Amino acid sequence: MTNTETKKSTSRRDWFAGSAALLGAGAITSILARAQTGTGSVTNDINILNFALRLENLESTFYSQGLATFAPRDFQNSVTVQRIGGTKIGANIVPYLSAIGQHEQDHVTKLIQTITALGGTPQPVDCYNFGFKTADDFLQIAQALENTGVQAYDGAIAALQNPNLQTTAATIATVEARHASFLNLLNLSLPFPTPFDTTQTMTQVLATAGQYLTTGCTPKPIQLTYAQAGPTKHAIITTNQSTVKLDASKSTSANGQPLTYLWNQDLGSPLAAIINLTFPQATAILMGGPGEYSIALKVVDSFGNADQDVIKIIYQP
Amino acid sequence: MSESKVSLQETSEQGVGRRELLLRSAALFGAGTLLSSSLSAQTAPTDLTLLNFALSLENLEAAFYTQGLAQFSSTDFNNSTFIQNFGSVISGDVYAYLSLIRNHETQHVRSLQALITSLNGTPVKPCTYNFGYKTADDFITVAALLENTGVMAYDGAMSQISSASLKTQAATIATVEARHASYLSLLTGSSPFPASFDTPATSTAILAAAAKFITAC
């Protein structure tokens, strides 16, 4: 094991040395101020979830940027993947990284939903500069982020008051640990360096994350992938025309990438025909005469996150 | 997606009847305190009961690796079917990594025994096990199953632990089991991280799965 221990220490040392190069102290302080305001167990839990959301947003953006920057062959031909050798890893590296990116996006969605359900306001997305130039850089930063994620969740779980949230956090922590194990292995570090993982406090984690945050841009507000088929969600439209324009342009995409749209007639309605049924702007021809028509819209973003809306059209000629 | 869940069901349904499994699970604990408390939904298990539940799993895992690593050599793992699609960097380290996992499980056992003793409890003793593997490939398959089951067990127990410091201890073990599970799943050709969220399992389900490997207790 001595051999692997040595291989391991290099990249971890780089990471911890790198984390010393932080943003100005002011940025960190303001992050902490946001994370630690308020009292009471719900507020406490919301703050911890927002802290987790901040990390998951960082990770999710990191993977979507990296997968958009590098082609599959960049990963396959990287020093890291070539050095590991064999056919198994090279053939799967892109699917594996995509799966990790998808997991982080799913964690973001789950955390936003949970924070919102608790009456909290989800933390806006930060601006990032990950500074990777090559696929090898990317894989090393990925390793560092996932191991920090494990330490962050391990440090935060016991501070959550709501037992259901503890379970959610645990089932995320173990997934981050699976990612970390794989990325360690890829970077010639020990996949499981210690019998017990170490924990980090929020302050330590945010200081580490701080090196990837940039100033000078306006943070984007959090948005979910969201379907809206009419002027409002679940709109009821009354018309005397047998042709109705459908407009889904108020729908939003969580990752900013284009949505796919699908209009559909709900079962049980009088017969309608839909023109341009995979476009944000479509037209419904109300063929079944006067009555109530139910038209559904499903939108899916490039990560596969979906949302639906149903509008009711009351046709009274 | 729910690979580990499927395996768990397979294990608990293979050949042995449910009643028999429950009896064996009870045997795993001597007095069967956890079983009785987890079967009566109203009674939350105590931390001591949960620690002994964790210890029974770690005892099983520690015995599994100790036996397998005595039986198979580094060459056996290098020649296993699973390892053939991996390069020499990964195949050359398999025996060493399995040894490292064994060390972790042994350290989990010691740490849990010490915690149980410090709470004036009696640590459960290891049982006699039969893991049923014949080849190094079988061994890796069972290892992946055990580690994925371990993740489900710790994730499921997390919210039931009362003490905050024990909760943190459990979390830092859970993530190590997940690191093992990821590596072993990769070796078997399964996804190292099959789902966005791991699946928590009840102690009853975990004990039924573990009972398959217990011959005497």
Coordinates of C-alpha atoms in Angstrom, one line a residue:
Chain A
M1 CA 0.0 0.0 0.0
T2 CA 3.0 2.3 0.4
N3 CA 3.1 2.9 -3.3
T4 CA -0.5 4.0 -3.5
E5 CA -0.3 6.1 -0.2
T6 CA 2.5 8.1 -1.9
K7 CA 0.5 8.6 -5.1
K8 CA -2.4 9.7 -3.0
S9 CA -0.7 12.3 -0.9
T10 CA 0.4 14.4 -3.8
S11 CA -3.0 15.2 -5.2
R12 CA -4.6 15.7 -1.8
R13 CA -1.8 18.0 -0.7
D14 CA -2.3 20.0 -3.9
W15 CA -5.9 20.4 -3.1
F16 CA -5.5 21.6 0.5
A17 CA -2.7 23.9 -0.6
G18 CA -5.0 25.2 -3.3
S19 CA -7.8 25.9 -0.9
A20 CA -5.5 28.4 0.8
A21 CA -5.8 30.6 -2.3
L22 CA -9.2 31.9 -1.4
L23 CA -11.4 34.8 -2.3
G24 CA -11.1 37.9 -0.1
A25 CA -12.1 37.4 3.5
G26 CA -15.2 39.7 2.8
A27 CA -16.7 37.2 0.4
I28 CA -16.4 34.3 2.9
T29 CA -17.8 36.4 5.7
S30 CA -20.9 37.3 3.7
I31 CA -21.4 33.6 2.8
L32 CA -21.3 32.8 6.5
A33 CA -23.6 35.6 7.5
R34 CA -26.2 34.2 5.0
A35 CA -25.7 30.7 6.3
Q36 CA -25.9 31.4 10.0
T37 CA -28.7 33.9 10.5
G38 CA -31.8 33.0 12.5
T39 CA -32.7 30.6 15.3
G40 CA -35.1 27.8 15.8
S41 CA -34.9 24.3 14.4
V42 CA -36.6 25.0 11.1
T43 CA -34.4 28.0 10.4
N44 CA -31.4 26.0 11.5
D45 CA -32.4 23.2 9.1
I46 CA -33.0 25.7 6.2
N47 CA -29.6 27.2 6.8
I48 CA -27.9 23.9 6.6
L49 CA -29.9 22.9 3.5
N50 CA -28.9 26.2 1.9
F51 CA -25.3 25.5 2.7
A52 CA -25.7 22.0 1.0
L53 CA -27.5 23.7 -1.9
R54 CA -24.6 26.1 -2.4
L55 CA -22.2 23.2 -2.7
E56 CA -24.5 21.2 -4.9
N57 CA -25.0 24.2 -7.3
L58 CA -21.2 24.6 -7.5
E59 CA -20.8 20.9 -8.3
S60 CA -23.6 20.8 -10.7
T61 CA -22.3 23.8 -12.6
F62 CA -18.8 22.4 -12.6
Y63 CA -19.9 19.2 -14.3
S64 CA -22.2 20.9 -16.9
Q65 CA -19.3 23.3 -17.7
G66 CA -16.8 20.5 -18.0
L67 CA -19.0 18.3 -20.1
A68 CA -19.7 21.2 -22.4
T69 CA -16.0 22.2 -22.6
F70 CA -14.5 18.8 -23.3
A71 CA -15.4 16.3 -26.0
P72 CA -15.5 12.6 -25.1
R73 CA -12.2 12.0 -26.7
D74 CA -10.6 14.7 -24.5
F75 CA -11.5 12.6 -21.5
Q76 CA -10.6 9.3 -23.2
N77 CA -7.2 10.7 -24.3
S78 CA -6.5 12.4 -21.0
V79 CA -3.3 11.5 -19.1
T80 CA -5.5 10.4 -16.2
V81 CA -7.5 7.9 -18.2
Q82 CA -4.6 6.6 -20.4
R83 CA -2.6 6.0 -17.2
I84 CA -5.3 3.9 -15.7
G85 CA -5.4 1.8 -18.9
G86 CA -7.7 -1.1 -19.8
T87 CA -10.8 -0.7 -21.9
K88 CA -13.4 -0.5 -19.1
I89 CA -12.7 3.0 -17.7
G90 CA -12.0 4.7 -21.0
A91 CA -15.3 3.4 -22.5
N92 CA -17.3 4.5 -19.5
I93 CA -15.6 7.8 -18.5
V94 CA -18.1 10.1 -20.2
P95 CA -21.3 8.2 -19.0
Y96 CA -19.8 8.1 -15.5
L97 CA -19.1 11.8 -15.4
S98 CA -22.6 12.5 -16.9
A99 CA -24.2 10.4 -14.3
I100 CA -22.3 12.3 -11.5
G101 CA -23.4 15.6 -13.1
Q102 CA -27.0 14.3 -13.2
H103 CA -26.8 13.3 -9.5
E104 CA -25.6 16.8 -8.5
Q105 CA -28.4 18.3 -10.5
D106 CA -30.9 16.0 -8.8
H107 CA -29.5 17.0 -5.4
V108 CA -30.0 20.6 -6.3
T109 CA -33.6 20.0 -7.3
K110 CA -34.3 18.0 -4.1
L111 CA -32.8 20.7 -1.9
I112 CA -34.6 23.5 -3.6
Q113 CA -37.9 21.7 -3.2
T114 CA -37.2 20.9 0.4
I115 CA -36.1 24.4 1.3
T116 CA -39.2 25.8 -0.4
A117 CA -41.5 23.3 1.4
L118 CA -40.0 24.4 4.7
G119 CA -40.8 28.1 3.9
G120 CA -37.2 29.0 3.2
T121 CA -35.7 30.9 0.3
P122 CA -33.3 28.8 -1.8
Q123 CA -29.8 30.3 -2.0
P124 CA -29.1 31.9 -5.4
V125 CA -26.6 30.3 -7.7
D126 CA -23.1 31.8 -7.4
C127 CA -20.7 32.8 -10.1
Y128 CA -17.8 30.4 -10.6
N129 CA -14.4 30.2 -12.0
F130 CA -13.1 26.6 -11.9
G131 CA -9.9 27.4 -13.8
F132 CA -9.6 24.1 -15.6
K133 CA -7.8 24.0 -18.9
T134 CA -7.5 20.3 -19.6
A135 CA -9.6 17.3 -18.9
D136 CA -7.0 16.2 -16.4
D137 CA -7.4 19.5 -14.5
F138 CA -11.1 18.9 -14.6
L139 CA -10.8 15.3 -13.2
Q140 CA -8.6 16.6 -10.3
I141 CA -11.0 19.3 -9.3
A142 CA -13.8 16.8 -9.5
Q143 CA -12.0 14.6 -7.0
A144 CA -11.4 17.5 -4.7
L145 CA -15.0 18.7 -4.8
E146 CA -16.5 15.2 -4.2
N147 CA -14.2 14.6 -1.2
T148 CA -15.1 17.9 0.2
G149 CA -18.8 17.1 -0.3
V150 CA -18.4 14.0 1.8
Q151 CA -16.8 15.9 4.6
A152 CA -19.4 18.6 4.4
Y153 CA -22.4 16.2 4.7
D154 CA -20.7 14.1 7.3
G155 CA -20.1 17.3 9.3
A156 CA -23.7 18.6 8.9
I157 CA -25.9 15.6 9.3
A158 CA -26.0 15.6 13.1
A159 CA -26.8 19.3 13.1
L160 CA -30.0 18.8 11.2
Q161 CA -33.0 18.6 13.6
N162 CA -35.6 17.0 11.3
P163 CA -35.1 13.2 11.1
N164 CA -36.4 13.0 7.5
L165 CA -33.8 15.6 6.5
Q166 CA -31.1 13.5 8.3
T167 CA -32.1 10.6 6.1
T168 CA -32.1 12.7 3.0
A169 CA -28.6 14.1 3.9
A170 CA -27.3 10.6 4.6
T171 CA -28.5 9.2 1.3
I172 CA -26.8 12.1 -0.5
A173 CA -23.6 11.8 1.6
T174 CA -23.1 8.2 0.6
V175 CA -23.6 9.0 -3.1
E176 CA -21.0 11.8 -2.9
A177 CA -18.7 9.2 -1.3
R178 CA -19.3 6.8 -4.2
H179 CA -18.3 9.6 -6.6
A180 CA -15.3 10.5 -4.4
S181 CA -14.2 6.8 -4.4
F182 CA -14.3 6.6 -8.2
L183 CA -12.5 9.9 -8.8
N184 CA -9.8 9.0 -6.2
L185 CA -9.2 5.7 -8.0
L186 CA -9.0 7.5 -11.3
N187 CA -6.5 10.0 -10.0
L188 CA -4.4 7.3 -8.4
S189 CA -5.4 8.2 -4.8
L190 CA -6.7 5.6 -2.4
P191 CA -10.5 5.4 -3.1
F192 CA -11.1 4.9 0.7
P193 CA -8.1 6.5 2.4
T194 CA -9.3 6.1 6.1
P195 CA -11.6 3.8 8.1
F196 CA -13.7 6.8 9.1
D197 CA -14.2 9.8 6.8
T198 CA -13.3 13.2 8.4
T199 CA -15.8 15.9 8.9
Q200 CA -15.6 19.6 8.1
T201 CA -17.5 22.5 9.5
M202 CA -19.5 24.8 7.3
T203 CA -16.8 27.5 7.7
Q204 CA -14.1 25.1 6.5
V205 CA -16.1 23.9 3.6
L206 CA -17.1 27.4 2.5
A207 CA -13.5 28.5 2.7
T208 CA -12.6 25.6 0.4
A209 CA -15.4 26.3 -2.0
G210 CA -14.5 30.0 -1.9
Q211 CA -11.6 29.5 -4.3
Y212 CA -14.0 28.7 -7.1
L213 CA -16.4 31.6 -6.5
T214 CA -15.9 34.8 -8.5
T215 CA -17.1 38.3 -7.9
G216 CA -18.2 40.8 -10.5
C217 CA -21.2 39.0 -11.9
T218 CA -24.8 39.1 -10.9
P219 CA -25.8 35.8 -9.2
K220 CA -28.6 34.1 -11.1
P221 CA -31.8 33.5 -9.1
I222 CA -32.5 29.9 -8.5
Q223 CA -34.9 28.4 -11.0
L224 CA -36.4 25.0 -11.3
T225 CA -37.4 23.3 -14.5
Y226 CA -40.9 24.5 -14.7
A227 CA -43.8 24.1 -17.1
Q228 CA -46.4 26.7 -17.7
A229 CA -49.0 26.1 -20.4
G230 CA -51.0 29.3 -20.2
P231 CA -50.9 32.9 -18.7
T232 CA -50.6 31.2 -15.3
K233 CA -50.0 27.6 -14.1
H234 CA -53.3 25.6 -14.2
A235 CA -55.0 28.4 -16.2
I236 CA -58.6 28.3 -17.2
I237 CA -59.2 29.9 -20.6
T238 CA -62.7 30.7 -21.9
T239 CA -63.0 31.2 -25.6
N240 CA -65.6 31.5 -28.4
Q241 CA -63.1 30.4 -31.1
S242 CA -62.5 26.8 -32.2
T243 CA -58.8 27.6 -32.7
V244 CA -56.7 28.4 -29.6
K245 CA -53.1 29.5 -29.5
L246 CA -51.1 27.7 -26.8
D247 CA -48.0 29.4 -25.3
A248 CA -45.4 27.7 -23.1
S249 CA -42.9 30.5 -23.2
K250 CA -43.2 31.2 -19.5
S251 CA -41.7 27.8 -18.8
T252 CA -38.1 27.7 -17.4
S253 CA -35.1 25.4 -17.5
A254 CA -33.1 24.7 -14.3
N255 CA -29.8 24.6 -16.1
G256 CA -30.5 27.3 -18.7
Q257 CA -30.2 24.8 -21.6
P258 CA -33.1 24.6 -24.1
L259 CA -36.2 22.7 -23.0
T260 CA -38.1 20.1 -25.0
Y261 CA -41.8 20.6 -25.2
L262 CA -44.7 18.2 -25.6
W263 CA -48.3 19.2 -25.8
N264 CA -50.9 16.5 -25.3
Q265 CA -54.6 16.3 -24.9
D266 CA -55.8 14.9 -21.6
L267 CA -57.9 11.8 -21.7
G268 CA -61.6 12.5 -21.2
S269 CA -61.7 15.8 -23.1
P270 CA -63.7 16.3 -26.3
L271 CA -61.4 15.7 -29.3
A272 CA -58.8 18.3 -30.1
A273 CA -56.0 18.3 -32.6
I274 CA -52.7 20.0 -31.7
I275 CA -50.5 21.6 -34.3
N276 CA -46.7 22.1 -33.6
L277 CA -47.1 19.8 -30.6
T278 CA -43.3 19.8 -29.8
F279 CA -42.9 23.6 -29.9
P280 CA -43.4 26.2 -27.2
Q281 CA -46.0 27.9 -29.4
A282 CA -48.7 25.4 -30.6
T283 CA -52.3 25.6 -31.7
A284 CA -55.2 23.6 -30.5
I285 CA -58.1 22.9 -32.9
L286 CA -61.2 22.2 -30.8
M287 CA -62.8 19.6 -33.0
G288 CA -65.3 18.2 -30.5
G289 CA -67.5 21.2 -30.4
P290 CA -68.5 23.2 -27.3
G291 CA -67.2 21.9 -23.9
E292 CA -64.2 21.7 -21.6
Y293 CA -60.9 20.7 -23.0
S294 CA -57.9 19.7 -20.9
I295 CA -54.5 20.3 -22.6
A296 CA -51.3 19.1 -20.9
L297 CA -47.8 20.4 -21.4
K298 CA -44.7 18.5 -20.4
V299 CA -41.2 20.2 -20.5
V300 CA -37.9 18.4 -20.0
D301 CA -34.5 20.0 -19.6
S302 CA -31.2 18.6 -20.9
F303 CA -30.6 16.8 -17.6
G304 CA -34.0 15.1 -17.9
N305 CA -35.7 17.1 -15.2
A306 CA -39.4 17.4 -16.1
D307 CA -42.4 19.4 -15.1
Q308 CA -46.0 19.4 -16.3
D309 CA -48.9 21.8 -16.4
V310 CA -52.5 21.3 -17.5
I311 CA -54.8 24.1 -18.7
K312 CA -58.5 24.0 -19.1
I313 CA -60.1 25.5 -22.2
I314 CA -63.8 26.2 -22.0
Y315 CA -65.2 26.5 -25.5
Q316 CA -68.4 28.5 -25.7
P317 CA -69.2 29.6 -29.2
Chain B
M1 CA -30.9 1.9 -10.7
S2 CA -31.9 0.0 -7.6
E3 CA -29.3 -2.7 -8.0
S4 CA -28.6 -3.0 -4.4
K5 CA -32.2 -3.2 -3.5
V6 CA -32.8 -6.0 -6.0
S7 CA -29.8 -7.9 -4.6
L8 CA -31.1 -7.4 -1.1
Q9 CA -34.5 -8.9 -2.1
E10 CA -32.8 -11.8 -3.8
T11 CA -30.8 -12.5 -0.8
S12 CA -33.7 -12.5 1.6
E13 CA -35.9 -14.6 -0.7
Q14 CA -33.4 -17.2 -1.7
G15 CA -34.5 -20.6 -0.5
V16 CA -34.9 -19.9 3.1
G17 CA -38.3 -19.1 4.5
R18 CA -39.1 -15.8 6.1
R19 CA -39.7 -17.4 9.5
E20 CA -36.4 -19.2 9.4
L21 CA -34.7 -15.9 8.4
L22 CA -36.2 -14.1 11.3
L23 CA -35.2 -16.8 13.7
R24 CA -31.6 -16.6 12.4
S25 CA -31.7 -12.8 12.6
A26 CA -32.8 -13.1 16.2
A27 CA -30.0 -15.5 16.8
L28 CA -27.6 -12.9 15.4
F29 CA -28.5 -10.8 18.4
G30 CA -28.8 -13.4 21.1
A31 CA -31.8 -11.8 22.9
G32 CA -32.9 -10.3 19.6
T33 CA -33.5 -6.9 21.1
L34 CA -33.3 -5.0 17.9
L35 CA -35.6 -7.4 16.1
S36 CA -38.3 -7.1 18.7
S37 CA -38.0 -3.3 18.8
S38 CA -38.0 -3.0 15.0
L39 CA -41.0 -5.3 14.7
S40 CA -43.1 -3.3 17.1
A41 CA -43.2 -0.1 15.2
Q42 CA -44.0 2.0 18.2
T43 CA -40.7 1.4 20.1
A44 CA -37.8 3.3 18.7
P45 CA -34.5 1.3 19.1
T46 CA -32.0 2.7 21.6
D47 CA -28.6 3.8 20.6
L48 CA -27.1 0.8 22.2
T49 CA -29.4 -1.5 20.2
L50 CA -28.5 0.4 17.0
L51 CA -24.8 0.1 17.8
N52 CA -25.1 -3.6 18.2
F53 CA -27.0 -3.8 15.0
A54 CA -24.1 -2.0 13.2
L55 CA -21.6 -4.2 15.1
S56 CA -23.3 -7.4 13.9
L57 CA -22.9 -6.2 10.3
E58 CA -19.3 -5.1 10.7
N59 CA -18.5 -8.5 12.4
L60 CA -19.9 -10.2 9.4
E61 CA -18.0 -8.0 6.9
A62 CA -14.7 -8.3 8.9
A63 CA -15.0 -12.2 8.9
F64 CA -15.9 -12.2 5.2
Y65 CA -12.7 -10.3 4.2
T66 CA -10.5 -12.2 6.6
Q67 CA -11.7 -15.5 5.2
G68 CA -11.6 -14.5 1.5
L69 CA -8.1 -12.9 1.7
A70 CA -6.8 -16.1 3.4
Q71 CA -8.3 -18.2 0.7
F72 CA -7.5 -16.3 -2.5
S73 CA -4.1 -14.8 -3.6
S74 CA -3.3 -11.7 -5.4
T75 CA -3.0 -13.9 -8.6
D76 CA -6.5 -15.3 -8.1
F77 CA -7.9 -11.8 -8.2
N78 CA -5.7 -10.8 -11.1
N79 CA -7.0 -13.8 -13.1
S80 CA -10.6 -13.2 -12.2
T81 CA -13.0 -12.6 -15.0
F82 CA -14.1 -9.2 -13.6
I83 CA -10.6 -7.8 -13.6
Q84 CA -9.9 -8.5 -17.3
N85 CA -11.3 -5.3 -18.7
F86 CA -9.3 -3.1 -16.3
G87 CA -5.7 -2.2 -16.9
S88 CA -2.7 -3.2 -14.7
V89 CA -3.0 -0.2 -12.5
I90 CA -6.4 -1.3 -11.1
S91 CA -5.8 -5.1 -11.3
G92 CA -2.5 -4.8 -9.6
D93 CA -4.1 -3.1 -6.6
V94 CA -7.1 -5.4 -6.1
Y95 CA -5.6 -7.5 -3.3
A96 CA -4.2 -4.5 -1.5
Y97 CA -7.5 -2.6 -1.7
L98 CA -9.4 -5.6 -0.5
S99 CA -6.9 -5.8 2.4
L100 CA -7.5 -2.1 3.1
I101 CA -11.3 -2.7 3.2
R102 CA -10.8 -5.6 5.6
N103 CA -8.7 -3.3 7.9
H104 CA -11.5 -0.7 7.8
E105 CA -14.1 -3.2 8.8
T106 CA -11.9 -4.5 11.6
Q107 CA -11.5 -0.9 12.8
H108 CA -15.2 -0.3 12.6
V109 CA -15.7 -3.5 14.8
R110 CA -13.2 -2.3 17.4
S111 CA -14.6 1.2 17.5
L112 CA -18.2 -0.1 17.8
Q113 CA -17.2 -2.5 20.6
A114 CA -15.5 0.3 22.5
L115 CA -18.6 2.5 22.1
I116 CA -20.9 -0.2 23.3
T117 CA -18.8 -1.0 26.3
S118 CA -18.6 2.7 27.2
L119 CA -22.4 2.8 27.2
N120 CA -22.4 -0.2 29.6
G121 CA -23.7 -2.5 26.9
T122 CA -22.4 -5.9 25.8
P123 CA -21.0 -6.1 22.3
V124 CA -22.6 -8.9 20.2
K125 CA -20.1 -11.6 19.3
P126 CA -19.3 -12.7 15.7
C127 CA -21.3 -15.7 14.4
T128 CA -20.2 -18.5 12.2
Y129 CA -20.7 -17.6 8.6
N130 CA -20.9 -19.3 5.2
F131 CA -20.6 -16.8 2.4
G132 CA -20.9 -19.5 -0.3
Y133 CA -18.3 -18.1 -2.7
K134 CA -16.1 -20.5 -4.8
T135 CA -14.1 -18.2 -7.0
A136 CA -12.5 -14.7 -6.7
D137 CA -15.3 -13.4 -8.9
D138 CA -17.9 -14.8 -6.5
F139 CA -16.0 -13.2 -3.7
I140 CA -16.1 -9.8 -5.3
T141 CA -19.8 -10.2 -6.1
V142 CA -20.6 -10.9 -2.4
A143 CA -18.3 -8.1 -1.3
A144 CA -20.2 -5.6 -3.5
L145 CA -23.5 -6.9 -2.1
L146 CA -22.3 -6.6 1.5
E147 CA -21.0 -3.1 1.1
N148 CA -24.1 -1.8 -0.8
T149 CA -26.2 -3.4 2.0
G150 CA -24.0 -1.7 4.6
V151 CA -24.7 1.7 2.9
M152 CA -28.5 1.0 3.1
A153 CA -28.2 -0.1 6.7
Y154 CA -26.4 3.1 7.9
D155 CA -28.5 5.4 5.8
G156 CA -31.6 3.8 7.2
A157 CA -30.4 3.9 10.8
M158 CA -29.1 7.5 10.7
S159 CA -32.3 9.3 11.8
Q160 CA -33.0 6.7 14.6
I161 CA -29.8 7.5 16.4
S162 CA -30.4 9.8 19.4
S163 CA -26.9 11.0 20.2
A164 CA -25.5 13.7 17.9
S165 CA -21.9 12.5 18.2
L166 CA -22.9 8.9 17.4
K167 CA -24.8 10.2 14.4
T168 CA -21.7 11.8 13.2
Q169 CA -19.7 8.6 13.8
A170 CA -22.3 6.6 11.8
A171 CA -22.1 9.1 9.0
T172 CA -18.4 8.9 8.7
I173 CA -18.7 5.1 8.6
A174 CA -21.6 5.2 6.1
T175 CA -19.6 7.2 3.6
V176 CA -16.6 4.8 3.9
E177 CA -18.9 1.9 3.3
A178 CA -20.2 3.8 0.2
R179 CA -16.6 4.3 -1.0
H180 CA -16.1 0.5 -0.7
A181 CA -19.4 -0.1 -2.4
S182 CA -18.5 2.2 -5.3
Y183 CA -15.1 0.5 -5.9
L184 CA -16.5 -3.0 -5.7
S185 CA -19.5 -2.3 -7.9
L186 CA -17.1 -0.9 -10.5
L187 CA -15.1 -4.1 -10.4
T188 CA -18.2 -6.2 -10.9
G189 CA -19.1 -4.1 -14.0
S190 CA -22.1 -2.4 -12.3
S191 CA -22.4 1.3 -12.0
P192 CA -20.3 2.6 -9.0
F193 CA -23.1 5.1 -8.3
P194 CA -26.3 3.8 -9.6
A195 CA -28.7 6.4 -8.3
S196 CA -28.8 10.1 -7.3
F197 CA -29.9 9.1 -3.8
D198 CA -28.9 5.8 -2.0
T199 CA -31.8 3.8 -0.6
P200 CA -32.2 3.6 3.1
A201 CA -33.3 0.2 4.5
T202 CA -34.9 -0.9 7.7
S203 CA -32.9 -2.9 10.2
T204 CA -35.5 -5.8 9.7
A205 CA -34.7 -5.9 6.0
I206 CA -31.0 -5.8 6.6
L207 CA -31.0 -8.5 9.2
A208 CA -33.1 -10.8 6.9
A209 CA -30.5 -10.3 4.2
A210 CA -27.6 -10.9 6.5
A211 CA -29.1 -14.0 8.0
K212 CA -28.5 -15.8 4.7
F213 CA -24.8 -15.9 5.5
I214 CA -25.1 -17.1 9.1
T215 CA -24.8 -20.8 9.9
A216 CA -24.5 -20.7 13.7
C217 CA -24.6 -18.1 16.3

